[in-house]
CSV table of C-alpha atoms and ligand atoms in Angstrom, one decimal:
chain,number,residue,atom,x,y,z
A,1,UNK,CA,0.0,0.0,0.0
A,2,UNK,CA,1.4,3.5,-1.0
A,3,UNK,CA,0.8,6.3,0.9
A,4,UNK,CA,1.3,10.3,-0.1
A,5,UNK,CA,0.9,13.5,1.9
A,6,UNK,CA,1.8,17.0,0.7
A,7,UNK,CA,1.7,20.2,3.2
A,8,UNK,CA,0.5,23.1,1.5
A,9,UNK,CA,0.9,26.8,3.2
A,10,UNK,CA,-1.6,29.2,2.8
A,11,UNK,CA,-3.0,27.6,-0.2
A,12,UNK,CA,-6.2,29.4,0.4
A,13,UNK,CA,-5.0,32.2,2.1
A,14,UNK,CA,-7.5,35.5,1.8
A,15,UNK,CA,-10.4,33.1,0.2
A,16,UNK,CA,-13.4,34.3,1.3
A,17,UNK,CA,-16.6,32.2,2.9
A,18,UNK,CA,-19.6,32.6,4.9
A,19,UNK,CA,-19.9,31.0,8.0
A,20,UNK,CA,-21.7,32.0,11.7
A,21,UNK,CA,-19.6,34.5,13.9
A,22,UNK,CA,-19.7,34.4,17.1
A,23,UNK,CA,-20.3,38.1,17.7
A,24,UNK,CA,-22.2,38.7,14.9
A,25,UNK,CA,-25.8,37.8,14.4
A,26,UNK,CA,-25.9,35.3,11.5
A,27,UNK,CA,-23.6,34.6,8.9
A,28,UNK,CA,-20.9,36.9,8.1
A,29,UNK,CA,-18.4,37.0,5.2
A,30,UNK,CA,-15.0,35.3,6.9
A,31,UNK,CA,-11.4,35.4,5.4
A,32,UNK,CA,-8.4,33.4,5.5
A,33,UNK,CA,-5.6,34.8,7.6
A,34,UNK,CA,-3.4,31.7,7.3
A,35,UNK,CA,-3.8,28.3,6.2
A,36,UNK,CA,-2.6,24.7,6.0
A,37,UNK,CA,-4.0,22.7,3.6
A,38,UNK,CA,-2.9,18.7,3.7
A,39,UNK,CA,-4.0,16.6,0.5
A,40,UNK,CA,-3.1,12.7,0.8
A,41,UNK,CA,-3.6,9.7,-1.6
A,42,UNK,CA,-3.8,6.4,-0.2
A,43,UNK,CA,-3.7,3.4,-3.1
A,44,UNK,CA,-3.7,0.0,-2.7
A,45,UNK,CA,-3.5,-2.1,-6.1
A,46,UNK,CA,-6.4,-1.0,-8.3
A,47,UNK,CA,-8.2,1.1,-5.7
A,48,UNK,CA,-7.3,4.5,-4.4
A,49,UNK,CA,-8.6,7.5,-2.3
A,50,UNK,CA,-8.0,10.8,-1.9
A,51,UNK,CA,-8.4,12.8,0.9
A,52,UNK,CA,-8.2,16.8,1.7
A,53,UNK,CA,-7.9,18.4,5.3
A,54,UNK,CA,-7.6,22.3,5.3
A,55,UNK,CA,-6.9,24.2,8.6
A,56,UNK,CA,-7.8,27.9,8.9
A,57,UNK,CA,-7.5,31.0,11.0
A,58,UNK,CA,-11.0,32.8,9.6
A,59,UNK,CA,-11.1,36.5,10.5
A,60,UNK,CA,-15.2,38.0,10.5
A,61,UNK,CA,-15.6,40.7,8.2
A,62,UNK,CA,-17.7,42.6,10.5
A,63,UNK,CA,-16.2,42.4,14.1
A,64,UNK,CA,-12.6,41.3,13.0
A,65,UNK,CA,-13.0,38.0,15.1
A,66,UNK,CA,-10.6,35.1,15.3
A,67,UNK,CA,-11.4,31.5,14.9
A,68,UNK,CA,-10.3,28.6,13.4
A,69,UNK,CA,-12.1,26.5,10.8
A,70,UNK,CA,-11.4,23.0,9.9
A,71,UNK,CA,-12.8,21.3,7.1
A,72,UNK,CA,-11.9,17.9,5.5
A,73,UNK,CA,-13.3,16.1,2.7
A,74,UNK,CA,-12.2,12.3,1.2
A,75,UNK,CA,-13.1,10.8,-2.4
A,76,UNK,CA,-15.4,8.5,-0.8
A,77,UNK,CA,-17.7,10.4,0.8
A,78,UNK,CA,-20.6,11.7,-1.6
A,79,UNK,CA,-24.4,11.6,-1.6
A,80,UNK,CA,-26.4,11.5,-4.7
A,81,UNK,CA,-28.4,15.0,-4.6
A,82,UNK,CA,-30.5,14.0,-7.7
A,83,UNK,CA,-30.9,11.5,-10.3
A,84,UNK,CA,-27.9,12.3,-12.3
A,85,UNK,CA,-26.0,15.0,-9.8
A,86,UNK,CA,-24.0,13.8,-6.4
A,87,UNK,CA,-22.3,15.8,-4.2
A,88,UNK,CA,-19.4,15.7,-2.7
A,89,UNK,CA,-19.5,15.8,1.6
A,90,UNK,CA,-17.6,18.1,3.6
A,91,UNK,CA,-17.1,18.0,7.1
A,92,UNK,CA,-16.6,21.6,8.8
A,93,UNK,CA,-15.7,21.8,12.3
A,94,UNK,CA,-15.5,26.2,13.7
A,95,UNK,CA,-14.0,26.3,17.1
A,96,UNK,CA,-14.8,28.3,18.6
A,97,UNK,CA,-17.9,26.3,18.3
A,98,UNK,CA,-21.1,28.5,17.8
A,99,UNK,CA,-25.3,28.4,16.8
A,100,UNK,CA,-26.0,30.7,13.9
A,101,UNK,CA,-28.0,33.5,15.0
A,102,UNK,CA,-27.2,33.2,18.8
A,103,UNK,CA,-25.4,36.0,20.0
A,104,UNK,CA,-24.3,35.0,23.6
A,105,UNK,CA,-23.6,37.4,26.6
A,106,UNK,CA,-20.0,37.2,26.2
A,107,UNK,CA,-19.6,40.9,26.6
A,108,UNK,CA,-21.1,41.2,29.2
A,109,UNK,CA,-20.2,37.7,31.1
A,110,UNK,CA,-18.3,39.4,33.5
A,111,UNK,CA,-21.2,40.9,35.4
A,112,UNK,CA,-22.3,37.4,36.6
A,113,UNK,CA,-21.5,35.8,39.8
A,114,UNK,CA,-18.6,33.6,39.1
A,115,UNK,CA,-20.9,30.3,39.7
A,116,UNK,CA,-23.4,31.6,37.7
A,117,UNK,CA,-21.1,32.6,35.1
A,118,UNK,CA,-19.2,28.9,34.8
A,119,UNK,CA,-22.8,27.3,34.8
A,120,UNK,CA,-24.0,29.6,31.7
A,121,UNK,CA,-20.8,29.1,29.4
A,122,UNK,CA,-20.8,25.4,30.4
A,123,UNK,CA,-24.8,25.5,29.1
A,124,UNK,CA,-23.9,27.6,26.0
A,125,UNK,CA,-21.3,25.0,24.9
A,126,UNK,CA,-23.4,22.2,25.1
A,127,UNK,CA,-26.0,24.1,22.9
A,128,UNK,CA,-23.5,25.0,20.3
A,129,UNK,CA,-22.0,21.3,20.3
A,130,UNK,CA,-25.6,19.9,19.8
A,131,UNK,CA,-25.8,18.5,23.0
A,132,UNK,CA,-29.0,18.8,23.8
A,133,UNK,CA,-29.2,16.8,26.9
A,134,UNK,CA,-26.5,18.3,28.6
A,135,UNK,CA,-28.1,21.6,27.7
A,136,UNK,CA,-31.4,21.2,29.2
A,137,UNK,CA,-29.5,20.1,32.6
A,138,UNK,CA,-27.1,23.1,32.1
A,139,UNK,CA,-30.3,25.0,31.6
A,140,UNK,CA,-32.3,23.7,35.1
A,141,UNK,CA,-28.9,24.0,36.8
A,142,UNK,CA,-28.8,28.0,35.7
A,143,UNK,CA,-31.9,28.5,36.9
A,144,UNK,CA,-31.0,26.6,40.5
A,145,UNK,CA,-28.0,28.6,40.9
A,146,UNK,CA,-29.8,31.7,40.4
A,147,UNK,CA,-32.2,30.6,43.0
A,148,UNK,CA,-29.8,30.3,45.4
A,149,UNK,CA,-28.0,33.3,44.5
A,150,UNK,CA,-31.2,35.3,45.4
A,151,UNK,CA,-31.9,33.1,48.5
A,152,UNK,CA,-35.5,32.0,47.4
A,153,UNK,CA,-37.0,30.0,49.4
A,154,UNK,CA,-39.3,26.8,49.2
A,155,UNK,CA,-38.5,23.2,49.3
A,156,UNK,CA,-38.3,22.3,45.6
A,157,UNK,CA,-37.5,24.4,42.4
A,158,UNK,CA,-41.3,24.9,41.2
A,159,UNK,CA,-41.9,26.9,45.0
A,160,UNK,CA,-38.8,28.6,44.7
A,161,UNK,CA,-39.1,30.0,41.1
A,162,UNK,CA,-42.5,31.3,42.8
A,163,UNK,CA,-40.7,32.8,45.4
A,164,UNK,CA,-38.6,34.5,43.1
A,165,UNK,CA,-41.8,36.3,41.6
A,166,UNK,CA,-43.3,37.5,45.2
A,167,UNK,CA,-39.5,38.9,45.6
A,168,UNK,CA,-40.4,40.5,42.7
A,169,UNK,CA,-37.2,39.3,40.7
A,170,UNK,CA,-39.0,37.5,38.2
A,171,UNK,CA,-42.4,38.7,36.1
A,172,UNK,CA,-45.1,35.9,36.6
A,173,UNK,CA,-44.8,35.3,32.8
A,174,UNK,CA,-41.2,34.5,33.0
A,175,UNK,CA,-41.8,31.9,35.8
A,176,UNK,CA,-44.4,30.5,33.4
A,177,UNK,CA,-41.5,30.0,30.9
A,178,UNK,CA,-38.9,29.1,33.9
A,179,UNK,CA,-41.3,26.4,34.7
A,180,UNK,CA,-41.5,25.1,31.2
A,181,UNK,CA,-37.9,24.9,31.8
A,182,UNK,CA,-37.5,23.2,35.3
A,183,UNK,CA,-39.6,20.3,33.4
A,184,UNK,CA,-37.5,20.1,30.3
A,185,UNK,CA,-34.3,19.8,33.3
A,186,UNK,CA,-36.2,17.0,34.4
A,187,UNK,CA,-36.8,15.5,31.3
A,188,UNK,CA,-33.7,15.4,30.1
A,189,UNK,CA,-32.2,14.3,33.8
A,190,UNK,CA,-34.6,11.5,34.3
A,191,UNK,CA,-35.9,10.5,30.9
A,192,UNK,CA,-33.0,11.1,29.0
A,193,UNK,CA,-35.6,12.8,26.2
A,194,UNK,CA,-33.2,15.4,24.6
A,195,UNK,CA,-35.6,18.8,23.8
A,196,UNK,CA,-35.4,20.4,20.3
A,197,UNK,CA,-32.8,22.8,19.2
A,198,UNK,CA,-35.8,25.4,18.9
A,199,UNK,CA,-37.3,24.6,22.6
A,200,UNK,CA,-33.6,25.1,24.7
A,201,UNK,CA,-33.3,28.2,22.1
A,202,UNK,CA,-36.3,29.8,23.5
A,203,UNK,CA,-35.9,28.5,27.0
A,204,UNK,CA,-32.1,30.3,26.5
A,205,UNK,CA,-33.1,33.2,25.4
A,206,UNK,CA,-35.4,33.6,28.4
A,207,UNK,CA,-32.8,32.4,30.8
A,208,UNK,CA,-30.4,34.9,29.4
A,209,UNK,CA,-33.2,37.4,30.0
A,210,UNK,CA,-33.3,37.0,33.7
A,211,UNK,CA,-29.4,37.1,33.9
A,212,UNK,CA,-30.0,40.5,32.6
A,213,UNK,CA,-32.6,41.6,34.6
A,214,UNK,CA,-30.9,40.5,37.7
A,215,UNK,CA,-27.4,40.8,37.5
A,216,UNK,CA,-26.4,42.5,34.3
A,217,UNK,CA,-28.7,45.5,33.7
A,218,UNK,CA,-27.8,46.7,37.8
A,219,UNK,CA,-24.8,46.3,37.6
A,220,UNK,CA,-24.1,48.6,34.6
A,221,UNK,CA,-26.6,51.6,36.0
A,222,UNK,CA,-24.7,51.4,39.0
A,223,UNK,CA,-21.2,52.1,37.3
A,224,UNK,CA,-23.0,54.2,35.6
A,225,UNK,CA,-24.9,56.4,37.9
A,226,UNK,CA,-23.4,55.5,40.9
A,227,UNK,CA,-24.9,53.1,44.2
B,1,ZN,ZN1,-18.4,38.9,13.6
């Protein structure tokens, strides 16, 4: 069997590409800062494939963010698209990893409490890896953390996230939605029944909500008009 491998440096250096930002809110046009491209043949008698792996630093074109994009392709892998046309697959891994569309507190991140803060980019990992179990229990586990933080009381979550609303932290229609949430914790905890990408969306952008409310949005009118 015959191997080959050639190394190419930026090969596709300055080739442009959309792809989801971080930062940005959807997809923005990205560029290649520097690249290694590898290409490799592996044959065997009558049979041979061919393989690509390109690694990229990919700058946005709107914020001027940093990432790195790997994508790798092989002569095997392709799907028939119609009756006559195939494609050829790609696999494209972005790290850091990221949901199109979601733009995360990361700015602001440092307002948190440090617990609440490890809990919430723990959660926002899981949802950009498509882990969707792990993100409903990162999701329950926000919301008990910022129980605690607040002290409510009550001897389970539903009677403290009610407590939170006669503390008047929360609006009764956000507990509605926090409650929606406790379940889908639960769900995914005990039944191992992972929620859509859409449901732990909404139930994020909710959650992300409340951080606001309680610890960002206070803390920023206080550096700004003083205690
Ligand atoms: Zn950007």
């Amino acid at each position: 069997m015959a191997s080959s491998e050639k190394v190419e440096i930026n090969k596709s250096q300055n080739s442009e590409m959309k792809l989801p930002c971080t930062k940005c809110a959807g997809k923005t046009i990205h560029k290649v800062l520097v690249s290694v491209d590898v290409q490799g043949e592996e044959a065997d008698g009558g049979w041979s494939i061919q393989w690509c792996d390109d690694y990229q630093i990919v700058e946005c074109g709107g914020c001027k963010i940093k990432s790195f994009r790997n994508v790798s392709s092989n002569s095997e892998d392709y799907y028939q698209i119609s009756e006559t046309e195939w494609e050829h697959g790609e696999l494209e891994n972005l790290y850091p990893s990221r949901i199109e569309g979601r733009k995360t507190l990361e700015n602001e991140e440092h307002y948190l409490p440090s617990t609440v803060r490890g809990i919430y980019k723990e959660t926002i990992q899981a949802l950009s890896n498509n882990s969707p179990v792990l993100a409903g229990i990162g999701l329950r586990a926000l919301i008990e953390t910022i129980c605690k933080e607040k002290n409510a009381e009550g001897k389970n979550l539903l009677l403290k996230i009610d407590d939170l609303v006669s503390k008047q932290i929360l609006t009764p229609t956000g507990s509605t939605i926090l409650h929606k949430i406790r379940t889908l914790g639960n769900d995914a905890a005990h039944e191992v029944k992972p929620h859509s990408e859409k449901q732990l969306g909404l139930a994020m952008d909710v959650v992300e909500h409340v951080l606001n409310d309680v610890y960002i949005l206070p803390k920023k009118v206080e550096s700004e008009f003083g205690a």
